[in-house]
């Protein structure tokens, strides 16, 4: 039975919200906040920027939230409005009330958020597990999606190596500072989290996640994918298998753009934020017209 995401206790929720408030202080540009009702629950949205470009929706990874994008939002929001979402089923200020039981439900949720924001269509950018949710928006709400950009889309095009999955599970059970250090050195080498970011990510483990996990798209799904697609990989990623993903896209969705940055890992956005931001901004601008 599909679950509804929730905090493990009131104390866990309060502890998380304290770190969330501290994370909000890192947001570098003015923002307005909204809580958008959808059939699956209330979605918390942080809006920044303006301009003539088609708006951009941001979907963070599993322990992230709308605030996860503080490092690059200024560059993304120079020519367009940017809407960063707290994904339903993950830690944040969104409140899930109904399960996202099927892949298509993520498309319905995405469309409902756009409706609540008064947007006809938007680009969508997702990272890690957020890349999976962005992909589902492109599959199941294609008429509302101007383009799909994915950063480290592990499990979306090819399977995650089983050894990597075992390591993720093992590291996930160790919440000590040493455990977090070892996990970071393996998963996101070259990225140093601030004390505020680390505290927020640790507090997010007090939430029982109910979001769907990525699965490799079927050949028919890839071949029928409508929105323009950009996939950004760390060349040394231990989870996304960038070269295998690139080969599969070349076979099944040759119009897709793939960018692999050598000597970067799963935290490629944090390692080279300016390069990744510039690549995404260029892609968005080229697909504003539809």
mmCIF file of C-alpha atoms in Angstrom:
data_model
loop_
_atom_site.group_PDB
_atom_site.id
_atom_site.type_symbol
_atom_site.label_atom_id
_atom_site.label_comp_id
_atom_site.label_asym_id
_atom_site.label_seq_id
_atom_site.Cartn_x
_atom_site.Cartn_y
_atom_site.Cartn_z
ATOM 1 C CA UNK A 1 0.000 0.000 0.000
ATOM 2 C CA UNK A 2 1.317 3.441 -0.918
ATOM 3 C CA UNK A 3 2.290 5.523 2.089
ATOM 4 C CA UNK A 4 1.922 9.140 3.073
ATOM 5 C CA UNK A 5 5.166 10.834 4.110
ATOM 6 C CA UNK A 6 5.345 12.198 7.627
ATOM 7 C CA UNK A 7 7.739 13.079 10.406
ATOM 8 C CA UNK A 8 8.474 10.277 12.844
ATOM 9 C CA UNK A 9 7.347 12.429 15.787
ATOM 10 C CA UNK A 10 6.415 15.971 16.729
ATOM 11 C CA UNK A 11 9.901 16.367 18.174
ATOM 12 C CA UNK A 12 11.454 15.294 14.868
ATOM 13 C CA UNK A 13 9.322 17.817 12.995
ATOM 14 C CA UNK A 14 10.232 20.653 15.367
ATOM 15 C CA UNK A 15 13.937 19.781 15.179
ATOM 16 C CA UNK A 16 13.786 19.741 11.392
ATOM 17 C CA UNK A 17 11.959 23.070 11.171
ATOM 18 C CA UNK A 18 14.621 24.710 13.330
ATOM 19 C CA UNK A 19 17.295 23.649 10.840
ATOM 20 C CA UNK A 20 15.009 24.634 7.964
ATOM 21 C CA UNK A 21 14.778 28.178 9.350
ATOM 22 C CA UNK A 22 18.561 28.329 9.590
ATOM 23 C CA UNK A 23 18.865 27.091 5.986
ATOM 24 C CA UNK A 24 16.483 29.826 4.832
ATOM 25 C CA UNK A 25 19.045 32.402 5.946
ATOM 26 C CA UNK A 26 21.350 31.109 3.174
ATOM 27 C CA UNK A 27 18.880 32.051 0.403
ATOM 28 C CA UNK A 28 20.724 34.848 -1.431
ATOM 29 C CA UNK A 29 17.895 36.654 -3.239
ATOM 30 C CA UNK A 30 14.454 38.024 -2.290
ATOM 31 C CA UNK A 31 11.763 35.344 -2.116
ATOM 32 C CA UNK A 32 8.034 35.064 -1.653
ATOM 33 C CA UNK A 33 6.444 31.981 -0.114
ATOM 34 C CA UNK A 34 3.210 30.177 -0.914
ATOM 35 C CA UNK A 35 1.450 26.963 0.049
ATOM 36 C CA UNK A 36 -0.309 25.549 -2.998
ATOM 37 C CA UNK A 37 -3.181 23.069 -2.489
ATOM 38 C CA UNK A 38 -3.137 19.951 -4.678
ATOM 39 C CA UNK A 39 -5.115 16.675 -4.605
ATOM 40 C CA UNK A 40 -2.131 15.107 -2.807
ATOM 41 C CA UNK A 41 -1.554 17.787 -0.175
ATOM 42 C CA UNK A 42 -0.252 21.295 0.313
ATOM 43 C CA UNK A 43 2.982 22.098 -1.540
ATOM 44 C CA UNK A 44 5.322 24.726 -0.113
ATOM 45 C CA UNK A 45 6.831 26.946 -2.830
ATOM 46 C CA UNK A 46 9.622 29.536 -2.698
ATOM 47 C CA UNK A 47 9.570 32.020 -5.606
ATOM 48 C CA UNK A 48 12.497 34.207 -6.655
ATOM 49 C CA UNK A 49 13.500 36.162 -9.739
ATOM 50 C CA UNK A 50 11.634 37.650 -12.672
ATOM 51 C CA UNK A 51 12.016 38.177 -16.377
ATOM 52 C CA UNK A 52 10.604 37.166 -19.724
ATOM 53 C CA UNK A 53 11.885 33.585 -19.695
ATOM 54 C CA UNK A 54 9.511 30.669 -19.164
ATOM 55 C CA UNK A 55 9.374 29.988 -15.405
ATOM 56 C CA UNK A 56 11.527 27.241 -13.898
ATOM 57 C CA UNK A 57 10.465 24.717 -11.246
ATOM 58 C CA UNK A 58 13.148 23.135 -9.032
ATOM 59 C CA UNK A 59 12.902 19.668 -7.455
ATOM 60 C CA UNK A 60 15.547 18.663 -4.920
ATOM 61 C CA UNK A 61 16.969 15.287 -3.943
ATOM 62 C CA UNK A 62 15.935 12.976 -1.140
ATOM 63 C CA UNK A 63 17.289 14.867 1.901
ATOM 64 C CA UNK A 64 16.892 18.276 0.288
ATOM 65 C CA UNK A 65 14.084 20.808 0.030
ATOM 66 C CA UNK A 66 13.390 24.047 -1.814
ATOM 67 C CA UNK A 67 16.296 25.535 0.157
ATOM 68 C CA UNK A 68 18.691 22.993 -1.364
ATOM 69 C CA UNK A 69 19.113 25.334 -4.359
ATOM 70 C CA UNK A 70 20.481 28.332 -2.455
ATOM 71 C CA UNK A 71 23.931 27.983 -4.019
ATOM 72 C CA UNK A 72 22.783 28.463 -7.626
ATOM 73 C CA UNK A 73 19.341 30.097 -7.504
ATOM 74 C CA UNK A 74 20.720 33.569 -8.170
ATOM 75 C CA UNK A 75 22.164 32.474 -11.508
ATOM 76 C CA UNK A 76 19.018 30.570 -12.463
ATOM 77 C CA UNK A 77 16.701 33.476 -11.604
ATOM 78 C CA UNK A 78 18.378 36.266 -13.583
ATOM 79 C CA UNK A 79 16.030 36.041 -16.577
ATOM 80 C CA UNK A 80 12.977 34.193 -15.248
ATOM 81 C CA UNK A 81 10.897 33.426 -12.201
ATOM 82 C CA UNK A 82 12.118 30.362 -10.321
ATOM 83 C CA UNK A 83 9.827 28.258 -8.135
ATOM 84 C CA UNK A 84 11.608 25.922 -5.701
ATOM 85 C CA UNK A 85 9.319 23.223 -4.292
ATOM 86 C CA UNK A 86 9.343 21.159 -1.121
ATOM 87 C CA UNK A 87 8.495 17.828 -2.723
ATOM 88 C CA UNK A 88 5.517 15.969 -1.287
ATOM 89 C CA UNK A 89 6.591 12.784 0.458
ATOM 90 C CA UNK A 90 9.939 14.244 1.571
ATOM 91 C CA UNK A 91 11.053 16.448 4.450
ATOM 92 C CA UNK A 92 10.072 20.093 4.120
ATOM 93 C CA UNK A 93 7.134 22.390 4.725
ATOM 94 C CA UNK A 94 4.833 20.605 2.311
ATOM 95 C CA UNK A 95 2.138 18.458 3.930
ATOM 96 C CA UNK A 96 1.136 15.269 2.140
ATOM 97 C CA UNK A 97 -2.465 14.096 2.606
ATOM 98 C CA UNK A 98 -2.850 11.471 -0.140
ATOM 99 C CA UNK A 99 -0.354 8.961 -1.536
ATOM 100 C CA UNK A 100 1.493 9.438 -4.799
ATOM 101 C CA UNK A 101 0.848 5.807 -5.661
ATOM 102 C CA UNK A 102 1.604 5.752 -9.389
ATOM 103 C CA UNK A 103 4.194 7.361 -11.616
ATOM 104 C CA UNK A 104 1.424 9.355 -13.289
ATOM 105 C CA UNK A 105 0.494 10.879 -9.937
ATOM 106 C CA UNK A 106 3.700 12.918 -10.021
ATOM 107 C CA UNK A 107 2.612 14.405 -13.329
ATOM 108 C CA UNK A 108 -0.794 15.201 -11.840
ATOM 109 C CA UNK A 109 0.854 16.772 -8.778
ATOM 110 C CA UNK A 110 3.181 18.873 -10.957
ATOM 111 C CA UNK A 111 0.276 20.094 -13.091
ATOM 112 C CA UNK A 112 -1.768 20.931 -9.980
ATOM 113 C CA UNK A 113 1.112 23.011 -8.587
ATOM 114 C CA UNK A 114 1.355 24.929 -11.873
ATOM 115 C CA UNK A 115 -2.411 25.486 -11.768
ATOM 116 C CA UNK A 116 -2.156 26.864 -8.247
ATOM 117 C CA UNK A 117 0.653 29.188 -9.282
ATOM 118 C CA UNK A 118 -1.248 30.382 -12.361
ATOM 119 C CA UNK A 119 1.346 28.989 -14.788
ATOM 120 C CA UNK A 120 0.483 27.420 -18.142
ATOM 121 C CA UNK A 121 3.863 25.728 -18.530
ATOM 122 C CA UNK A 122 7.320 25.683 -16.995
ATOM 123 C CA UNK A 123 10.786 24.248 -17.334
ATOM 124 C CA UNK A 124 11.667 21.718 -14.633
ATOM 125 C CA UNK A 125 15.095 21.018 -13.133
ATOM 126 C CA UNK A 126 15.630 18.092 -10.775
ATOM 127 C CA UNK A 127 18.660 16.681 -8.998
ATOM 128 C CA UNK A 128 19.253 13.075 -7.885
ATOM 129 C CA UNK A 129 15.850 11.713 -6.752
ATOM 130 C CA UNK A 130 14.382 15.056 -7.831
ATOM 131 C CA UNK A 131 15.596 14.197 -11.335
ATOM 132 C CA UNK A 132 13.276 11.172 -11.246
ATOM 133 C CA UNK A 133 10.319 13.335 -10.243
ATOM 134 C CA UNK A 134 11.201 15.849 -12.982
ATOM 135 C CA UNK A 135 11.306 12.985 -15.480
ATOM 136 C CA UNK A 136 7.837 11.852 -14.406
ATOM 137 C CA UNK A 137 6.549 15.386 -14.921
ATOM 138 C CA UNK A 138 7.973 15.277 -18.443
ATOM 139 C CA UNK A 139 6.347 11.914 -19.098
ATOM 140 C CA UNK A 140 2.931 12.492 -17.570
ATOM 141 C CA UNK A 141 2.414 16.263 -17.870
ATOM 142 C CA UNK A 142 4.277 16.848 -21.121
ATOM 143 C CA UNK A 143 1.883 19.572 -22.280
ATOM 144 C CA UNK A 144 2.839 21.636 -19.200
ATOM 145 C CA UNK A 145 6.613 21.117 -19.435
ATOM 146 C CA UNK A 146 8.810 23.368 -21.597
ATOM 147 C CA UNK A 147 11.956 21.301 -20.938
ATOM 148 C CA UNK A 148 13.436 18.842 -18.458
ATOM 149 C CA UNK A 149 16.943 19.287 -17.006
ATOM 150 C CA UNK A 150 18.399 16.547 -14.825
ATOM 151 C CA UNK A 151 21.457 16.720 -12.571
ATOM 152 C CA UNK A 152 22.850 13.302 -11.654
ATOM 153 C CA UNK A 153 19.720 11.308 -12.630
ATOM 154 C CA UNK A 154 20.740 8.094 -10.895
ATOM 155 C CA UNK A 155 18.514 5.150 -11.757
ATOM 156 C CA UNK A 156 16.565 6.999 -14.461
ATOM 157 C CA UNK A 157 18.302 5.728 -17.603
ATOM 158 C CA UNK A 158 20.305 2.776 -16.258
ATOM 159 C CA UNK A 159 20.253 0.826 -13.018
ATOM 160 C CA UNK A 160 22.272 2.014 -10.053
ATOM 161 C CA UNK A 161 25.100 -0.475 -9.367
ATOM 162 C CA UNK A 162 23.983 -2.859 -6.632
ATOM 163 C CA UNK A 163 27.204 -2.331 -4.695
ATOM 164 C CA UNK A 164 26.435 1.404 -4.615
ATOM 165 C CA UNK A 165 22.927 0.705 -3.337
ATOM 166 C CA UNK A 166 24.317 -1.442 -0.536
ATOM 167 C CA UNK A 167 26.695 1.348 0.453
ATOM 168 C CA UNK A 168 23.893 3.904 0.490
ATOM 169 C CA UNK A 169 21.854 1.664 2.785
ATOM 170 C CA UNK A 170 24.832 1.025 5.063
ATOM 171 C CA UNK A 171 25.787 4.687 5.298
ATOM 172 C CA UNK A 172 22.162 5.669 5.823
ATOM 173 C CA UNK A 173 22.103 3.742 9.085
ATOM 174 C CA UNK A 174 25.065 5.655 10.524
ATOM 175 C CA UNK A 175 24.102 9.182 11.590
ATOM 176 C CA UNK A 176 27.345 9.905 13.421
ATOM 177 C CA UNK A 177 29.616 12.714 12.251
ATOM 178 C CA UNK A 178 32.179 10.117 11.178
ATOM 179 C CA UNK A 179 29.527 8.218 9.224
ATOM 180 C CA UNK A 180 28.480 11.374 7.419
ATOM 181 C CA UNK A 181 32.104 12.217 6.637
ATOM 182 C CA UNK A 182 32.742 8.792 5.114
ATOM 183 C CA UNK A 183 29.529 8.901 3.101
ATOM 184 C CA UNK A 184 30.344 12.364 1.741
ATOM 185 C CA UNK A 185 33.866 11.359 0.758
ATOM 186 C CA UNK A 186 32.457 8.424 -1.215
ATOM 187 C CA UNK A 187 29.245 9.910 -2.681
ATOM 188 C CA UNK A 188 30.053 13.611 -3.141
ATOM 189 C CA UNK A 189 33.841 14.029 -3.133
ATOM 190 C CA UNK A 190 34.968 17.627 -3.474
ATOM 191 C CA UNK A 191 31.822 19.007 -1.833
ATOM 192 C CA UNK A 192 31.992 20.406 1.701
ATOM 193 C CA UNK A 193 28.667 20.914 3.461
ATOM 194 C CA UNK A 194 28.339 23.812 5.861
ATOM 195 C CA UNK A 195 27.313 23.107 9.452
ATOM 196 C CA UNK A 196 23.848 24.472 8.654
ATOM 197 C CA UNK A 197 23.435 22.233 5.605
ATOM 198 C CA UNK A 198 24.667 19.151 7.458
ATOM 199 C CA UNK A 199 22.323 19.797 10.373
ATOM 200 C CA UNK A 200 19.367 20.161 8.001
ATOM 201 C CA UNK A 201 20.208 16.968 6.104
ATOM 202 C CA UNK A 202 20.581 15.020 9.344
ATOM 203 C CA UNK A 203 17.285 16.376 10.665
ATOM 204 C CA UNK A 204 15.604 15.304 7.406
ATOM 205 C CA UNK A 205 16.256 11.712 8.464
ATOM 206 C CA UNK A 206 13.516 12.250 11.030
ATOM 207 C CA UNK A 207 11.008 12.104 8.163
ATOM 208 C CA UNK A 208 9.516 8.856 6.840
ATOM 209 C CA UNK A 209 9.885 9.310 3.090
ATOM 210 C CA UNK A 210 7.020 8.218 0.855
ATOM 211 C CA UNK A 211 8.285 9.403 -2.522
ATOM 212 C CA UNK A 212 8.772 6.929 -5.349
ATOM 213 C CA UNK A 213 12.293 5.713 -6.116
ATOM 214 C CA UNK A 214 13.738 5.933 -9.604
ATOM 215 C CA UNK A 215 13.561 3.043 -12.027
ATOM 216 C CA UNK A 216 15.145 2.913 -15.482
ATOM 217 C CA UNK A 217 12.718 4.193 -18.090
ATOM 218 C CA UNK A 218 11.421 1.618 -20.520
ATOM 219 C CA UNK A 219 12.527 1.899 -24.141
ATOM 220 C CA UNK A 220 9.028 2.986 -25.194
ATOM 221 C CA UNK A 221 8.983 5.696 -22.537
ATOM 222 C CA UNK A 222 12.311 7.109 -23.674
ATOM 223 C CA UNK A 223 11.373 6.984 -27.348
ATOM 224 C CA UNK A 224 8.097 8.807 -26.681
ATOM 225 C CA UNK A 225 9.557 11.443 -24.338
ATOM 226 C CA UNK A 226 8.358 14.820 -25.636
ATOM 227 C CA UNK A 227 10.030 17.725 -23.760
ATOM 228 C CA UNK A 228 13.609 18.684 -24.638
ATOM 229 C CA UNK A 229 15.936 16.866 -22.239
ATOM 230 C CA UNK A 230 19.308 17.750 -20.712
ATOM 231 C CA UNK A 231 21.172 15.269 -18.501
ATOM 232 C CA UNK A 232 24.149 16.528 -16.480
ATOM 233 C CA UNK A 233 26.455 13.941 -14.920
ATOM 234 C CA UNK A 234 29.551 13.851 -12.792
ATOM 235 C CA UNK A 235 32.046 11.839 -14.795
ATOM 236 C CA UNK A 236 33.221 9.948 -11.705
ATOM 237 C CA UNK A 237 29.764 9.456 -10.192
ATOM 238 C CA UNK A 238 29.392 6.214 -8.240
ATOM 239 C CA UNK A 239 25.619 6.035 -8.739
ATOM 240 C CA UNK A 240 24.523 7.434 -12.112
ATOM 241 C CA UNK A 241 26.771 5.437 -14.527
ATOM 242 C CA UNK A 242 27.163 8.416 -16.880
ATOM 243 C CA UNK A 243 28.682 6.681 -19.928
ATOM 244 C CA UNK A 244 26.084 3.903 -19.896
ATOM 245 C CA UNK A 245 23.315 6.486 -19.519
ATOM 246 C CA UNK A 246 24.758 8.503 -22.398
ATOM 247 C CA UNK A 247 24.829 5.415 -24.658
ATOM 248 C CA UNK A 248 21.223 4.527 -23.872
ATOM 249 C CA UNK A 249 20.021 8.062 -24.551
ATOM 250 C CA UNK A 250 21.912 8.106 -27.847
ATOM 251 C CA UNK A 251 20.070 4.933 -28.850
ATOM 252 C CA UNK A 252 16.569 5.755 -27.620
ATOM 253 C CA UNK A 253 16.343 9.560 -27.380
ATOM 254 C CA UNK A 254 19.077 10.952 -29.645
ATOM 255 C CA UNK A 255 17.791 14.536 -29.423
ATOM 256 C CA UNK A 256 18.618 14.596 -25.702
ATOM 257 C CA UNK A 257 21.660 16.594 -24.624
ATOM 258 C CA UNK A 258 24.154 14.980 -22.256
ATOM 259 C CA UNK A 259 26.897 16.824 -20.385
ATOM 260 C CA UNK A 260 29.493 14.790 -18.480
ATOM 261 C CA UNK A 261 31.982 16.735 -16.387
ATOM 262 C CA UNK A 262 35.191 14.738 -15.839
ATOM 263 C CA UNK A 263 36.582 14.233 -12.347
ATOM 264 C CA UNK A 264 33.363 15.238 -10.625
ATOM 265 C CA UNK A 265 31.042 13.013 -8.615
ATOM 266 C CA UNK A 266 27.402 12.822 -7.612
ATOM 267 C CA UNK A 267 27.798 16.299 -6.116
ATOM 268 C CA UNK A 268 28.767 17.826 -9.462
ATOM 269 C CA UNK A 269 26.502 20.845 -8.889
ATOM 270 C CA UNK A 270 28.286 21.607 -5.632
ATOM 271 C CA UNK A 271 31.742 21.005 -7.100
ATOM 272 C CA UNK A 272 31.397 23.246 -10.148
ATOM 273 C CA UNK A 273 28.253 25.343 -9.549
ATOM 274 C CA UNK A 274 29.096 28.069 -12.064
ATOM 275 C CA UNK A 275 29.650 25.630 -14.935
ATOM 276 C CA UNK A 276 26.518 23.615 -14.181
ATOM 277 C CA UNK A 277 24.397 26.755 -13.796
ATOM 278 C CA UNK A 278 25.655 28.213 -17.079
ATOM 279 C CA UNK A 279 24.935 24.935 -18.906
ATOM 280 C CA UNK A 280 21.387 24.767 -17.574
ATOM 281 C CA UNK A 281 20.697 28.474 -18.223
ATOM 282 C CA UNK A 282 21.844 28.114 -21.839
ATOM 283 C CA UNK A 283 19.597 25.063 -22.310
ATOM 284 C CA UNK A 284 16.570 26.854 -20.832
ATOM 285 C CA UNK A 285 17.067 29.917 -23.032
ATOM 286 C CA UNK A 286 17.236 27.801 -26.174
ATOM 287 C CA UNK A 287 13.924 26.134 -25.311
ATOM 288 C CA UNK A 288 11.924 29.107 -24.024
ATOM 289 C CA UNK A 289 10.044 29.420 -27.296
ATOM 290 C CA UNK A 290 8.701 25.857 -27.189
#
